[in-house]
Amino acid sequence: MKKAQKEVRDVFGCDMTNIMGEEYWMSNKLSYLQLVIKETLRLHTPAPFLLPRENKERCKVMGYDIPLRTTVMVNAWAIARDPKYWDKPEVFWPERFEENHVDMKGAHFEMIPFGAGRKICPGMHFALATVEMALAYLLYFFDWEYSAKNGEELDMSEDFGLSIRRKTPLCLLATPST
C-alpha cells in the first residue's frame, strides 16, 4: 500500500487541488495503482461466476461434447487462480502485470472479472475509473494501518455466494496525512 500511496502523492504533489483535475484521470499517470486494482480484481473477483449463457450449436470444449442449448456458466474465480495461467496464483503481487499485458476487457480469457464478448459488463470503464479515483483520494488524504484485534493475522478468506466477500471484516485505522 505504501508504494501506491507514494505514487499518488508524487503524481498530485502537495497541491491538493491537482487531485480534482480531469487531466490526471485521463493520463494514466497512476500506473502502479492501476496494477493494484488489476491484481485485486484477479485475486478477489467480485462475482465468482459470469452470467449464464446458452450455446446455439453443439460444440466440443477441451474434449467434452457440449449439446445444443446447454446452459454454460464460466467460473471466473477459478480461472483467475489457475496455476496454469498464473505464477503464484494465491499471492497478491501487482507487479505480475508490469510485463504481463493481460487486459480485463475480455480479450484474454485468463482474467475476465467483467465478462467477455457481447455480454461484457457495460459499466466496466465507469467502475474502474470510480475505484481508481476513490482509492487515489483515500491514499492521498489518509495514512492507513491494519488494526489487528488481539494480534490476529490478516484473514483474507472469502465467503462465497452470488458475489464474493471477506469472511471477516477488514478493520483499518485511517489517520489524516500531514
Tab-separated table of C-alpha atoms in Angstrom:
chain	number	residue	atom	x	y	z
A	1	MET	CA	0.000	0.000	0.000
A	2	LYS	CA	2.909	2.336	0.724
A	3	LYS	CA	4.136	2.086	-2.873
A	4	ALA	CA	0.695	3.005	-4.277
A	5	GLN	CA	0.357	5.814	-1.738
A	6	LYS	CA	3.767	7.230	-2.667
A	7	GLU	CA	2.839	7.150	-6.354
A	8	VAL	CA	-0.439	9.020	-5.723
A	9	ARG	CA	1.275	11.657	-3.593
A	10	ASP	CA	4.130	12.065	-6.085
A	11	VAL	CA	1.733	12.496	-9.023
A	12	PHE	CA	-0.509	15.030	-7.303
A	13	GLY	CA	2.210	16.772	-5.294
A	14	CYS	CA	1.397	18.993	-2.344
A	15	ASP	CA	-1.286	20.986	-4.179
A	16	MET	CA	-4.472	19.171	-3.207
A	17	THR	CA	-6.436	20.953	-5.907
A	18	ASN	CA	-4.491	18.965	-8.532
A	19	ILE	CA	-6.303	15.819	-7.485
A	20	MET	CA	-9.504	17.338	-8.866
A	21	GLY	CA	-8.063	17.865	-12.351
A	22	GLU	CA	-9.604	15.674	-15.029
A	23	GLU	CA	-6.324	15.546	-16.938
A	24	TYR	CA	-4.801	13.367	-14.217
A	25	TRP	CA	-7.534	10.770	-14.536
A	26	MET	CA	-7.261	10.663	-18.303
A	27	SER	CA	-3.460	10.407	-18.472
A	28	ASN	CA	-2.827	7.008	-16.799
A	29	LYS	CA	-0.191	8.523	-14.513
A	30	LEU	CA	-1.166	6.232	-11.643
A	31	SER	CA	0.318	3.133	-13.241
A	32	TYR	CA	1.116	1.247	-10.018
A	33	LEU	CA	-2.326	1.962	-8.562
A	34	GLN	CA	-3.816	0.515	-11.758
A	35	LEU	CA	-1.687	-2.625	-11.267
A	36	VAL	CA	-3.019	-2.913	-7.701
A	37	ILE	CA	-6.614	-2.641	-8.928
A	38	LYS	CA	-5.994	-5.214	-11.654
A	39	GLU	CA	-4.397	-7.667	-9.210
A	40	THR	CA	-7.217	-7.137	-6.711
A	41	LEU	CA	-9.799	-7.958	-9.375
A	42	ARG	CA	-7.808	-11.047	-10.360
A	43	LEU	CA	-7.373	-12.381	-6.842
A	44	HIS	CA	-10.751	-11.265	-5.464
A	45	THR	CA	-13.134	-11.446	-8.403
A	46	PRO	CA	-16.389	-9.708	-7.365
A	47	ALA	CA	-18.649	-12.383	-8.867
A	48	PRO	CA	-17.364	-15.970	-8.961
A	49	PHE	CA	-19.456	-16.953	-11.986
A	50	LEU	CA	-20.172	-14.957	-15.126
A	51	LEU	CA	-23.740	-14.646	-16.348
A	52	PRO	CA	-25.016	-17.984	-17.673
A	53	ARG	CA	-25.152	-18.435	-21.437
A	54	GLU	CA	-26.838	-20.951	-23.677
A	55	ASN	CA	-24.855	-22.302	-26.596
A	56	LYS	CA	-26.526	-22.074	-30.001
A	57	GLU	CA	-24.834	-25.108	-31.523
A	58	ARG	CA	-23.160	-28.333	-30.484
A	59	CYS	CA	-19.515	-27.880	-29.691
A	60	LYS	CA	-16.544	-29.535	-28.097
A	61	VAL	CA	-14.616	-27.800	-25.316
A	62	MET	CA	-11.377	-29.366	-24.082
A	63	GLY	CA	-12.553	-32.790	-25.223
A	64	TYR	CA	-16.054	-32.503	-23.752
A	65	ASP	CA	-19.129	-32.598	-26.001
A	66	ILE	CA	-21.483	-29.747	-25.164
A	67	PRO	CA	-25.003	-30.410	-26.516
A	68	LEU	CA	-27.080	-27.730	-28.232
A	69	ARG	CA	-28.882	-25.304	-25.865
A	70	THR	CA	-26.803	-26.214	-22.820
A	71	THR	CA	-26.623	-23.567	-20.105
A	72	VAL	CA	-22.956	-22.781	-19.568
A	73	MET	CA	-21.521	-20.924	-16.586
A	74	VAL	CA	-17.920	-19.715	-16.520
A	75	ASN	CA	-16.109	-19.856	-13.176
A	76	ALA	CA	-14.116	-16.607	-13.382
A	77	TRP	CA	-12.822	-17.071	-9.824
A	78	ALA	CA	-11.208	-20.437	-10.632
A	79	ILE	CA	-9.691	-19.162	-13.886
A	80	ALA	CA	-8.128	-16.178	-12.088
A	81	ARG	CA	-6.439	-18.543	-9.605
A	82	ASP	CA	-5.395	-21.274	-12.024
A	83	PRO	CA	-1.638	-22.023	-11.785
A	84	LYS	CA	-1.728	-22.945	-15.473
A	85	TYR	CA	-2.140	-19.219	-16.224
A	86	TRP	CA	-0.610	-17.502	-13.176
A	87	ASP	CA	2.667	-17.863	-11.267
A	88	LYS	CA	1.901	-17.977	-7.539
A	89	PRO	CA	-1.853	-17.533	-8.118
A	90	GLU	CA	-2.731	-17.217	-4.399
A	91	VAL	CA	-0.237	-14.395	-3.807
A	92	PHE	CA	-1.194	-10.710	-4.062
A	93	TRP	CA	1.503	-9.486	-6.440
A	94	PRO	CA	0.569	-6.397	-8.535
A	95	GLU	CA	3.954	-6.388	-10.266
A	96	ARG	CA	2.930	-9.513	-12.202
A	97	PHE	CA	1.111	-7.151	-14.607
A	98	GLU	CA	4.134	-4.941	-15.357
A	99	GLU	CA	5.240	-7.270	-18.155
A	100	ASN	CA	2.052	-9.327	-18.480
A	101	HIS	CA	-0.320	-7.210	-20.564
A	102	VAL	CA	-3.457	-9.240	-19.880
A	103	ASP	CA	-6.402	-6.865	-20.089
A	104	MET	CA	-9.773	-7.105	-18.356
A	105	LYS	CA	-11.809	-6.344	-21.465
A	106	GLY	CA	-12.448	-9.949	-22.454
A	107	ALA	CA	-9.606	-10.357	-24.953
A	108	HIS	CA	-7.587	-12.514	-22.541
A	109	PHE	CA	-9.672	-15.257	-21.015
A	110	GLU	CA	-7.308	-15.907	-18.112
A	111	MET	CA	-8.764	-12.795	-16.439
A	112	ILE	CA	-12.404	-11.905	-17.047
A	113	PRO	CA	-13.825	-10.187	-13.934
A	114	PHE	CA	-16.221	-8.203	-16.143
A	115	GLY	CA	-17.092	-10.995	-18.557
A	116	ALA	CA	-16.361	-11.021	-22.270
A	117	GLY	CA	-17.937	-10.644	-25.673
A	118	ARG	CA	-21.391	-9.190	-26.204
A	119	LYS	CA	-22.307	-9.708	-22.555
A	120	ILE	CA	-19.328	-7.885	-21.067
A	121	CYS	CA	-20.295	-5.579	-18.198
A	122	PRO	CA	-21.371	-2.232	-19.703
A	123	GLY	CA	-20.229	-0.399	-16.567
A	124	MET	CA	-16.659	-1.733	-16.614
A	125	HIS	CA	-14.930	1.537	-17.554
A	126	PHE	CA	-17.058	3.540	-15.115
A	127	ALA	CA	-16.342	1.025	-12.329
A	128	LEU	CA	-12.579	1.041	-12.941
A	129	ALA	CA	-12.430	4.857	-13.067
A	130	THR	CA	-14.525	5.156	-9.908
A	131	VAL	CA	-12.380	2.670	-7.977
A	132	GLU	CA	-9.167	4.349	-9.138
A	133	MET	CA	-10.392	7.797	-8.140
A	134	ALA	CA	-11.727	6.640	-4.758
A	135	LEU	CA	-8.507	4.780	-3.914
A	136	ALA	CA	-6.375	7.736	-5.021
A	137	TYR	CA	-8.336	10.071	-2.736
A	138	LEU	CA	-8.095	7.659	0.207
A	139	LEU	CA	-4.367	7.090	-0.297
A	140	TYR	CA	-3.648	10.793	-0.798
A	141	PHE	CA	-5.514	12.142	2.219
A	142	PHE	CA	-5.004	9.325	4.753
A	143	ASP	CA	-2.325	7.051	6.142
A	144	TRP	CA	-3.590	3.509	6.712
A	145	GLU	CA	-2.757	0.867	9.284
A	146	TYR	CA	-4.124	-2.616	9.843
A	147	SER	CA	-5.906	-2.718	13.183
A	148	ALA	CA	-5.344	-6.294	14.338
A	149	LYS	CA	-7.554	-7.407	17.197
A	150	ASN	CA	-5.591	-9.341	19.830
A	151	GLY	CA	-2.615	-9.635	17.469
A	152	GLU	CA	-4.591	-11.608	14.869
A	153	GLU	CA	-3.114	-12.143	11.418
A	154	LEU	CA	-4.881	-10.596	8.435
A	155	ASP	CA	-7.504	-13.122	7.313
A	156	MET	CA	-8.225	-12.864	3.584
A	157	SER	CA	-10.530	-15.888	3.412
A	158	GLU	CA	-13.659	-15.380	1.355
A	159	ASP	CA	-17.343	-16.103	1.794
A	160	PHE	CA	-18.894	-17.317	-1.448
A	161	GLY	CA	-22.356	-16.503	-2.727
A	162	LEU	CA	-23.781	-14.535	-5.624
A	163	SER	CA	-20.844	-12.224	-5.027
A	164	ILE	CA	-17.679	-12.845	-3.046
A	165	ARG	CA	-16.917	-11.003	0.156
A	166	ARG	CA	-14.491	-11.380	3.031
A	167	LYS	CA	-15.448	-13.807	5.812
A	168	THR	CA	-14.188	-11.418	8.473
A	169	PRO	CA	-14.434	-7.621	8.428
A	170	LEU	CA	-11.308	-5.698	7.496
A	171	CYS	CA	-10.521	-3.212	10.265
A	172	LEU	CA	-8.206	-0.406	9.211
A	173	LEU	CA	-7.184	2.706	11.084
A	174	ALA	CA	-7.218	5.870	8.945
A	175	THR	CA	-5.180	8.853	10.075
A	176	PRO	CA	-5.315	12.150	8.158
A	177	SER	CA	-1.994	12.630	6.380
A	178	THR	CA	0.121	15.618	7.226
